[in-house]
Amino acid sequence: MSEFNESDVRAEVRAWLEANWSPDYGLVEWRNKLIDSGWGCPHWPREWYGRGLPVGLVPVVDEEFARVGAVGVAKVGIRVLAAATILDHGTDEQKRRYLRPSLTGEEAWCQLFSEPGSGSDAAGAVTRADRHGDHWVVNGQKLWTSGAQKADFGLLLARTDWDKPKHAGLSYFILKMKQPGVVVQPLQQMNGHATFNQVFITDARVEADQLVGKEGGGWAVTTTTLMHERRSADGLRHWGMAANPRPGRIYQEERAEIEVALAPYKWYPNRAGRVDLVLPRARETGKIDDPVVRQEIARLLVLAKSAEWTARRARTAQEQGRPQGPEGSLGKLAASHVARTAARVHTLISGADALLSGPQSTMNGTIAEILVSVPATSIAGGTDEIQRNIIAERVLGMPREASVDTDKPFRDVPRNQVG
Ligand SMILES: Cc1cc2nc3c(=O)[nH]c(=O)nc-3n(C[C@H](O)[C@H](O)[C@H](O)COP(=O)(O)OP(=O)(O)OC[C@H]3O[C@@H](n4cnc5c(N)ncnc54)[C@H](O)[C@@H]3O)c2cc1C
């Protein structure tokens, strides 16, 4: 039986906000106050800026924040995954150094896992980290790195032992991005945004105390990051990137944050399919009266609702003490299915207009942006096929996919790139 109940939590957070919240704070000043109070990340442990609340009660806190328009801690981008991973695997020193500036939004993160030859097969990474006395020297290339242009630190997966089998020779580091050996090149996407980058790493330096977890234990840490990523892709996440038009210093600073720091992520709500726009658009265009379109809308809404309930069930299981597990893959796969179906229904509603972008197009090009952004949902954080493999093996207990490269020294595994 939990020591927390909804009405007590609601009353407590409401009283705290009444006593403390003001839009006249500076953004970082307020977020520091929030972090000290534990209300910024209420489900985190008490000793690390939280209140130890069950995950299931976090929406209660969010509702109270929304009621008075209070701004939360920085929650957009890879910083969320960095914080969750460091919280799980970091040393106390790493938690002290990295958690707070991530929550205030002063430091940004990126995820340096994927490489030209290893995306789905992240454990096949050939970026190498070699120990030189008190530090590591890193060489390699990463690809698809969201937010690397603005990142202060990267979550780096690198190979530290070529004689161990594939998964056992990897280590996980915090890489300082702003250093001479790290070059970031943005990549333009078909939706016009440039969220991704390729990152070239040449003799970059990583201090010994920036190793997360054990040397050779990088795969376990990576799995934690990926499980959090998949869970956050289950459709329950609100990206919180709508600029709040209210007056007040803090809103002004938040708008500036959205405009500059969060610009690469602007299209993220659209890649989820924007189910919320389907009914208003159907009414606006009169397509709501078309029985075939109505049927498709109904199917989409049923699908979206059942995906939401599945995701909520997974979160409740977590709240009851089960660690973050493979059920994140179910949520991610469902979110991807919903996004694709939503894109199809938007096309049915808007017809050829859905292809137009620019100021005179339908909803200023939003529908077109949805159509070209939705495919990313089925790739980012592990493709649909990879989620199906995880569900088959780890949820349904089916036999593992045949593997030809996990039982020998990685040095002897045939691959395209020379390590
Ligand atoms: C929006 C977005 C943001 C991203 N952000 C980041 C980031 O910040 N950091 C980062 O490191 N990466 C990032 N990625 C990369 C992403 O993780 C990879 O694109 C993804 O893991 C797939 O890898 P790949 O592109 O190399 O495709 P591949 O692995 O080459 O896959 C090609 C195709 O083969 C299929 N396939 C591969 N292996 C199997 C298998 N075993 N069984 C069945 N089918 C298989 C795949 O499903 C896919 O259809 C991002 C991607 C997107 C779209």
Coordinates of C-alpha atoms and ligand atoms in Angstrom, one line a residue:
M1 CA 0.0 0.0 0.0
S2 CA 1.5 3.3 -1.1
E3 CA 2.2 6.0 1.5
F4 CA 0.8 8.5 -1.0
N5 CA -2.7 9.2 -2.0
E6 CA -4.0 11.4 -4.8
S7 CA -5.9 14.0 -2.7
D8 CA -3.0 14.5 -0.2
V9 CA -0.5 15.0 -3.1
R10 CA -2.9 17.4 -4.9
A11 CA -3.4 19.4 -1.7
E12 CA 0.3 19.5 -1.0
V13 CA 1.5 20.6 -4.4
R14 CA -1.3 23.1 -4.7
A15 CA -0.3 24.7 -1.3
W16 CA 3.3 24.7 -2.4
L17 CA 2.5 26.5 -5.7
E18 CA 0.3 29.0 -3.9
A19 CA 3.1 29.9 -1.6
N20 CA 5.9 29.9 -4.2
W21 CA 4.9 30.2 -7.8
S22 CA 5.3 33.6 -9.6
P23 CA 5.7 34.4 -13.3
D24 CA 8.2 37.1 -12.3
Y25 CA 10.9 34.6 -11.6
G26 CA 13.7 34.1 -14.1
L27 CA 13.5 30.6 -15.8
V28 CA 16.6 29.2 -14.3
E29 CA 16.0 30.8 -10.9
W30 CA 12.5 29.2 -10.8
R31 CA 13.7 25.8 -12.0
N32 CA 16.4 25.7 -9.2
K33 CA 13.7 26.4 -6.7
L34 CA 11.6 23.7 -8.2
I35 CA 14.5 21.2 -8.1
D36 CA 15.1 22.0 -4.4
S37 CA 11.5 21.5 -3.6
G38 CA 11.3 18.0 -5.3
W39 CA 8.2 19.1 -7.3
G40 CA 10.1 19.4 -10.5
C41 CA 10.7 15.6 -10.7
P42 CA 8.3 14.3 -8.1
H43 CA 8.9 10.6 -9.0
W44 CA 12.7 10.8 -8.5
P45 CA 14.2 9.8 -5.1
R46 CA 14.2 12.3 -2.3
E47 CA 18.0 12.4 -2.2
W48 CA 18.1 13.4 -5.8
Y49 CA 15.7 16.3 -6.3
G50 CA 12.5 14.3 -6.1
R51 CA 9.8 13.3 -3.7
G52 CA 9.7 9.5 -4.2
L53 CA 6.2 9.7 -5.6
P54 CA 4.8 6.8 -7.6
V55 CA 4.9 7.5 -11.4
G56 CA 1.1 7.2 -11.6
L57 CA 0.7 10.3 -9.4
V58 CA 2.9 12.6 -11.6
P59 CA -0.1 13.6 -13.7
V60 CA -1.7 15.0 -10.6
V61 CA 1.3 17.3 -10.1
D62 CA 1.3 18.2 -13.8
E63 CA -2.4 19.1 -13.5
E64 CA -1.8 21.5 -10.6
F65 CA 1.1 23.1 -12.5
A66 CA -1.1 23.5 -15.6
R67 CA -3.9 25.0 -13.4
V68 CA -1.8 28.0 -12.4
G69 CA 0.4 28.1 -15.5
A70 CA 3.5 27.2 -13.6
V71 CA 6.6 26.3 -15.7
G72 CA 8.2 22.9 -15.1
V73 CA 11.8 21.7 -15.3
A74 CA 13.4 21.3 -18.7
K75 CA 12.0 18.1 -20.2
V76 CA 12.6 18.3 -23.9
G77 CA 15.3 16.5 -25.8
I78 CA 17.9 13.9 -24.9
R79 CA 18.4 15.5 -21.5
V80 CA 15.5 13.5 -20.2
L81 CA 17.3 10.2 -21.2
A82 CA 20.6 11.5 -19.9
A83 CA 19.1 12.3 -16.5
A84 CA 17.3 9.0 -16.3
T85 CA 20.4 7.0 -17.2
I86 CA 22.7 8.9 -14.8
L87 CA 20.1 8.5 -12.1
D88 CA 20.2 4.8 -12.6
H89 CA 23.9 4.1 -13.3
G90 CA 25.9 7.3 -12.5
T91 CA 28.1 7.8 -9.5
D92 CA 27.0 10.3 -6.8
E93 CA 29.6 12.7 -8.2
Q94 CA 28.1 12.4 -11.7
K95 CA 24.6 12.9 -10.3
R96 CA 25.7 16.0 -8.5
R97 CA 27.5 17.4 -11.5
Y98 CA 25.0 16.7 -14.3
L99 CA 21.5 16.3 -13.1
R100 CA 20.7 19.9 -11.9
P101 CA 21.9 21.8 -15.0
S102 CA 20.1 19.4 -17.2
L103 CA 16.8 20.0 -15.3
T104 CA 17.3 23.8 -15.3
G105 CA 17.9 23.7 -19.1
E106 CA 21.3 25.2 -18.8
E107 CA 23.0 22.1 -20.3
A108 CA 21.8 20.1 -23.3
W109 CA 22.6 16.5 -24.3
C110 CA 22.7 14.3 -27.3
Q111 CA 22.8 10.5 -27.8
L112 CA 25.8 9.2 -29.6
F113 CA 24.7 5.6 -30.3
S114 CA 24.0 5.2 -34.0
E115 CA 26.8 4.9 -36.5
P116 CA 26.8 4.5 -40.3
G117 CA 27.2 0.8 -39.9
S118 CA 25.2 0.2 -36.7
G119 CA 21.7 1.6 -36.2
S120 CA 19.4 -1.2 -35.3
D121 CA 22.4 -3.1 -34.3
A122 CA 23.7 -0.5 -31.9
A123 CA 25.9 -3.1 -30.2
G124 CA 27.9 -3.3 -33.4
A125 CA 29.5 0.2 -32.7
V126 CA 33.0 0.6 -33.9
T127 CA 33.7 4.0 -32.5
R128 CA 36.6 3.3 -30.2
A129 CA 37.8 4.6 -26.8
D130 CA 41.4 3.8 -25.8
R131 CA 42.7 4.3 -22.3
H132 CA 45.6 6.7 -22.0
G133 CA 46.6 6.9 -18.4
D134 CA 44.0 9.1 -16.6
H135 CA 41.8 9.6 -19.6
W136 CA 40.3 8.0 -22.7
V137 CA 40.9 9.0 -26.4
V138 CA 37.9 8.6 -28.7
N139 CA 37.8 8.1 -32.4
G140 CA 34.9 7.3 -34.8
Q141 CA 31.8 8.6 -36.4
K142 CA 28.2 8.8 -35.1
L143 CA 25.1 9.5 -37.3
W144 CA 21.5 10.6 -36.8
T145 CA 22.5 12.5 -33.6
S146 CA 19.5 14.6 -32.7
G147 CA 20.3 17.9 -31.1
A148 CA 24.1 17.6 -31.4
Q149 CA 24.4 21.1 -32.7
K150 CA 23.3 22.5 -29.4
A151 CA 24.5 19.8 -27.0
D152 CA 27.0 20.4 -24.3
F153 CA 27.4 16.6 -23.6
G154 CA 26.9 13.4 -25.5
L155 CA 25.9 10.0 -24.2
L156 CA 28.6 8.0 -26.0
L157 CA 28.7 4.3 -26.7
A158 CA 32.2 3.2 -27.7
R159 CA 34.2 0.1 -28.0
T160 CA 36.9 -0.3 -25.3
D161 CA 37.8 -4.0 -25.8
W162 CA 38.0 -5.6 -29.3
D163 CA 38.9 -9.0 -27.9
K164 CA 35.7 -9.5 -26.0
P165 CA 32.4 -10.5 -27.7
K166 CA 30.3 -7.8 -29.2
H167 CA 28.2 -6.7 -26.2
A168 CA 30.9 -7.2 -23.6
G169 CA 33.5 -4.9 -25.2
L170 CA 31.4 -1.7 -25.0
S171 CA 31.6 1.2 -22.5
Y172 CA 29.4 4.2 -21.9
F173 CA 30.8 7.7 -21.5
I174 CA 29.8 11.3 -21.1
L175 CA 31.5 13.1 -24.0
K176 CA 32.1 16.8 -23.8
M177 CA 30.9 18.0 -27.2
K178 CA 32.6 21.4 -27.2
Q179 CA 36.1 20.3 -27.7
P180 CA 38.5 20.4 -30.7
G181 CA 38.1 16.7 -31.6
V182 CA 34.3 16.8 -32.1
V183 CA 32.9 18.1 -35.3
V184 CA 29.1 18.3 -35.8
Q185 CA 27.5 18.6 -39.3
P186 CA 23.7 19.1 -39.5
L187 CA 21.7 17.0 -41.9
Q188 CA 18.6 18.4 -43.7
Q189 CA 15.5 16.2 -43.4
M190 CA 12.7 15.9 -46.0
N191 CA 10.4 18.0 -43.6
G192 CA 12.8 20.9 -43.9
H193 CA 14.1 20.7 -40.3
A194 CA 17.7 19.8 -39.4
T195 CA 17.4 17.9 -36.1
F196 CA 20.0 15.2 -36.9
N197 CA 23.7 15.5 -37.4
Q198 CA 26.7 13.5 -38.2
V199 CA 29.4 13.8 -35.6
F200 CA 33.0 13.2 -36.4
I201 CA 35.2 12.3 -33.4
T202 CA 38.9 12.6 -33.8
D203 CA 41.2 12.1 -30.7
A204 CA 38.5 13.6 -28.5
R205 CA 39.2 13.4 -24.7
V206 CA 37.0 11.8 -22.1
E207 CA 38.1 12.0 -18.4
A208 CA 38.2 8.8 -16.5
D209 CA 35.4 10.0 -14.2
Q210 CA 33.1 10.4 -17.2
L211 CA 32.8 6.6 -17.6
V212 CA 29.2 5.7 -16.7
G213 CA 28.9 2.2 -15.1
K214 CA 31.8 -0.2 -15.4
E215 CA 34.4 -0.4 -18.2
G216 CA 32.9 -3.1 -20.5
G217 CA 29.5 -2.7 -18.9
G218 CA 28.3 -0.1 -21.5
W219 CA 25.6 -2.3 -23.1
A220 CA 23.6 -2.5 -19.8
V221 CA 23.7 1.3 -19.5
T222 CA 22.7 1.7 -23.2
T223 CA 19.7 -0.6 -22.6
T224 CA 18.5 1.6 -19.8
T225 CA 18.7 4.7 -22.1
L226 CA 16.9 2.9 -24.9
M227 CA 14.1 1.5 -22.6
H228 CA 13.5 5.1 -21.3
E229 CA 13.5 6.3 -24.9
R230 CA 11.0 3.7 -26.0
R231 CA 8.7 4.4 -23.1
S232 CA 8.9 8.2 -23.8
A233 CA 7.8 7.4 -27.4
D234 CA 4.6 5.7 -26.2
G235 CA 2.4 8.7 -27.1
L236 CA 1.8 9.8 -23.5
R237 CA 4.6 12.3 -23.6
H238 CA 3.6 16.0 -24.1
W239 CA 6.4 17.8 -25.8
G240 CA 5.5 21.0 -24.0
M241 CA 6.7 23.1 -26.9
A242 CA 3.7 25.4 -27.3
A243 CA 4.8 28.9 -26.5
N244 CA 2.8 30.2 -23.6
P245 CA 1.5 33.7 -24.6
R246 CA 1.0 34.9 -21.0
P247 CA 2.8 38.0 -19.8
G248 CA 5.6 37.6 -17.2
R249 CA 9.4 37.3 -17.2
I250 CA 9.4 33.5 -17.0
Y251 CA 7.1 33.0 -20.0
Q252 CA 9.2 35.4 -22.0
E253 CA 12.4 33.4 -21.2
E254 CA 10.6 30.1 -21.9
R255 CA 9.5 31.4 -25.3
A256 CA 13.1 32.3 -26.1
E257 CA 14.1 28.8 -25.0
I258 CA 11.6 27.2 -27.4
E259 CA 12.6 29.5 -30.2
V260 CA 16.3 28.8 -30.0
A261 CA 17.3 25.7 -27.9
L262 CA 14.2 23.7 -28.8
A263 CA 13.9 24.7 -32.5
P264 CA 15.3 21.4 -33.8
Y265 CA 12.4 19.5 -32.0
K266 CA 9.6 21.8 -33.3
W267 CA 8.2 19.1 -35.5
Y268 CA 8.1 16.3 -32.9
P269 CA 4.4 16.7 -32.1
N270 CA 3.7 16.4 -35.8
R271 CA 5.6 13.2 -36.2
A272 CA 3.2 11.6 -33.8
G273 CA 0.4 12.1 -36.4
R274 CA -1.6 14.9 -34.6
V275 CA -4.6 12.8 -33.9
D276 CA -5.9 15.9 -32.0
L277 CA -6.4 17.7 -35.4
V278 CA -8.4 15.0 -37.1
L279 CA -11.9 15.9 -35.8
P280 CA -11.5 19.7 -36.1
R281 CA -10.2 19.2 -39.7
A282 CA -13.0 16.8 -40.6
R283 CA -15.6 19.3 -39.3
E284 CA -13.9 22.3 -41.0
T285 CA -13.8 20.5 -44.4
G286 CA -17.3 18.9 -44.1
K287 CA -15.7 15.4 -44.5
I288 CA -17.2 14.5 -41.2
D289 CA -20.4 13.8 -43.2
D290 CA -18.7 11.3 -45.4
P291 CA -19.5 7.8 -44.1
V292 CA -16.2 6.3 -45.3
V293 CA -14.1 9.0 -43.7
R294 CA -16.2 8.8 -40.5
Q295 CA -15.5 5.1 -40.3
E296 CA -11.7 5.7 -40.7
I297 CA -11.8 8.5 -38.1
A298 CA -13.5 6.1 -35.7
R299 CA -10.9 3.4 -36.3
L300 CA -8.1 5.9 -35.7
L301 CA -9.6 7.2 -32.4
V302 CA -10.3 3.7 -31.1
L303 CA -6.7 2.7 -32.0
A304 CA -5.3 5.8 -30.3
K305 CA -7.3 5.3 -27.2
S306 CA -6.4 1.7 -26.8
A307 CA -2.7 2.5 -27.4
E308 CA -3.0 5.2 -24.7
W309 CA -4.5 2.7 -22.3
T310 CA -1.8 0.1 -23.0
A311 CA 0.8 2.7 -22.3
R312 CA -0.9 3.7 -19.1
R313 CA -1.1 0.1 -18.0
A314 CA 2.7 -0.2 -18.6
R315 CA 3.3 2.9 -16.5
T316 CA 1.0 1.6 -13.7
A317 CA 3.0 -1.6 -13.7
Q318 CA 6.1 0.5 -13.2
E319 CA 4.5 2.4 -10.5
Q320 CA 3.8 -0.8 -8.7
G321 CA 7.5 -1.4 -8.4
R322 CA 8.3 -3.3 -11.7
P323 CA 11.5 -1.9 -13.3
Q324 CA 11.3 -0.3 -16.8
G325 CA 11.0 -3.4 -19.0
P326 CA 10.4 -4.4 -22.6
E327 CA 6.8 -3.3 -22.4
G328 CA 8.1 0.1 -23.6
S329 CA 8.4 -1.6 -27.0
L330 CA 4.7 -2.3 -27.1
G331 CA 3.9 1.4 -26.5
K332 CA 6.4 2.5 -29.1
L333 CA 5.1 0.1 -31.7
A334 CA 1.5 1.2 -31.0
A335 CA 2.5 4.9 -31.2
S336 CA 4.1 4.2 -34.6
H337 CA 0.9 2.4 -35.9
V338 CA -1.3 5.3 -34.6
A339 CA 1.0 7.9 -36.3
R340 CA 0.8 6.1 -39.7
T341 CA -3.0 5.6 -39.5
A342 CA -3.4 9.3 -38.5
A343 CA -1.4 10.4 -41.6
R344 CA -3.6 8.3 -43.8
V345 CA -6.8 9.8 -42.2
H346 CA -5.4 13.3 -42.6
T347 CA -4.9 12.6 -46.3
L348 CA -8.5 11.3 -46.6
I349 CA -9.7 14.5 -45.0
S350 CA -7.5 17.1 -46.8
G351 CA -7.1 15.3 -50.1
A352 CA -4.5 16.9 -52.5
D353 CA -4.3 19.9 -50.2
A354 CA -2.4 17.8 -47.8
L355 CA 0.6 18.0 -50.1
L356 CA 0.8 21.8 -50.0
S357 CA 3.2 23.7 -47.7
G358 CA 3.8 27.4 -47.2
P359 CA 1.7 30.2 -45.7
Q360 CA -1.3 29.8 -48.0
S361 CA -1.6 26.1 -47.5
T362 CA -3.9 24.1 -45.2
M363 CA -3.0 25.1 -41.6
N364 CA 0.2 26.8 -42.8
G365 CA 1.6 23.5 -44.0
T366 CA 1.0 21.5 -40.8
I367 CA -0.8 18.7 -42.6
A368 CA 2.1 18.3 -45.2
E369 CA 4.6 18.4 -42.3
I370 CA 2.7 15.6 -40.5
L371 CA 2.8 13.4 -43.7
V372 CA 6.6 13.8 -44.1
S373 CA 7.4 13.6 -40.4
V374 CA 5.4 10.5 -39.4
P375 CA 7.9 7.9 -40.9
A376 CA 10.4 9.0 -38.3
T377 CA 8.2 7.5 -35.6
S378 CA 8.8 4.0 -37.0
I379 CA 12.6 4.5 -37.0
A380 CA 13.8 6.6 -34.1
G381 CA 14.6 4.8 -30.9
G382 CA 14.6 1.5 -32.7
T383 CA 12.6 0.5 -35.8
D384 CA 9.2 -1.2 -35.7
E385 CA 10.9 -4.5 -36.8
I386 CA 13.3 -4.2 -33.8
Q387 CA 10.4 -3.6 -31.4
R388 CA 8.7 -6.7 -32.8
N389 CA 11.8 -8.7 -32.2
I390 CA 12.0 -7.5 -28.6
I391 CA 8.3 -8.2 -28.0
A392 CA 8.7 -11.7 -29.6
E393 CA 11.7 -12.7 -27.5
R394 CA 11.3 -10.9 -24.2
V395 CA 7.5 -10.6 -23.8
L396 CA 6.2 -13.6 -25.7
G397 CA 9.3 -15.8 -24.9
M398 CA 9.8 -16.9 -28.5
P399 CA 13.2 -18.3 -29.6
R400 CA 15.9 -15.7 -30.1
E401 CA 16.8 -14.4 -33.5
A402 CA 19.7 -16.4 -34.9
S403 CA 23.0 -14.7 -34.2
V404 CA 26.4 -15.2 -35.9
D405 CA 28.4 -12.5 -34.3
T406 CA 28.0 -12.5 -30.5
D407 CA 30.1 -15.5 -29.4
K408 CA 33.5 -14.6 -30.8
P409 CA 35.9 -11.7 -30.2
F410 CA 34.5 -8.6 -31.9
R411 CA 37.8 -8.2 -33.7
D412 CA 37.0 -11.4 -35.6
V413 CA 33.5 -10.4 -36.6
P414 CA 33.2 -9.7 -40.3
R415 CA 31.9 -6.2 -40.9
N416 CA 32.0 -3.3 -43.4
Q417 CA 34.2 -1.0 -41.4
V418 CA 37.6 -1.6 -40.0
G419 CA 37.8 -1.0 -36.3
Ligands
LIG1 C1 13.8 11.1 -35.6 C2 15.1 10.3 -35.4 C3 15.9 10.6 -34.4 C4 17.1 9.9 -34.1 N1 17.9 10.3 -33.1 C5 19.0 9.6 -32.8 C6 19.9 10.1 -31.8 O1 19.7 11.1 -31.2 N2 21.0 9.3 -31.5 C7 21.2 8.1 -32.1 O2 22.2 7.5 -31.8 N3 20.4 7.7 -33.1 C8 19.3 8.4 -33.5 N4 18.5 8.0 -34.5 C9 18.9 6.8 -35.2 C10 18.0 5.6 -35.0 O3 18.2 5.0 -33.7 C11 18.3 4.6 -36.1 O4 17.9 5.2 -37.4 C12 17.5 3.3 -36.0 O5 18.0 2.6 -34.9 C13 17.7 2.4 -37.3 O6 19.0 2.3 -37.6 P1 19.4 2.5 -39.2 O7 18.8 3.8 -39.6 O8 20.9 2.3 -39.2 O9 18.7 1.4 -40.0 P2 19.2 -0.1 -40.2 O10 19.6 -0.7 -38.8 O11 20.2 -0.2 -41.3 O12 17.8 -0.8 -40.6 C14 17.4 -0.8 -42.0 C15 16.1 -1.7 -42.0 O13 16.4 -3.0 -41.7 C16 15.5 -3.5 -40.6 N5 16.3 -4.3 -39.7 C17 17.5 -4.1 -39.2 N6 17.8 -5.1 -38.3 C18 16.8 -6.0 -38.3 C19 16.5 -7.2 -37.6 N7 17.4 -7.7 -36.8 N8 15.3 -7.8 -37.8 C20 14.4 -7.3 -38.6 N9 14.6 -6.1 -39.3 C21 15.8 -5.5 -39.2 C22 15.1 -2.2 -39.9 O14 13.9 -2.4 -39.2 C23 15.0 -1.2 -41.1 O15 13.8 -1.3 -41.7 C24 17.3 8.7 -34.8 C25 16.5 8.4 -35.9 C26 15.4 9.1 -36.2 C27 14.5 8.7 -37.3

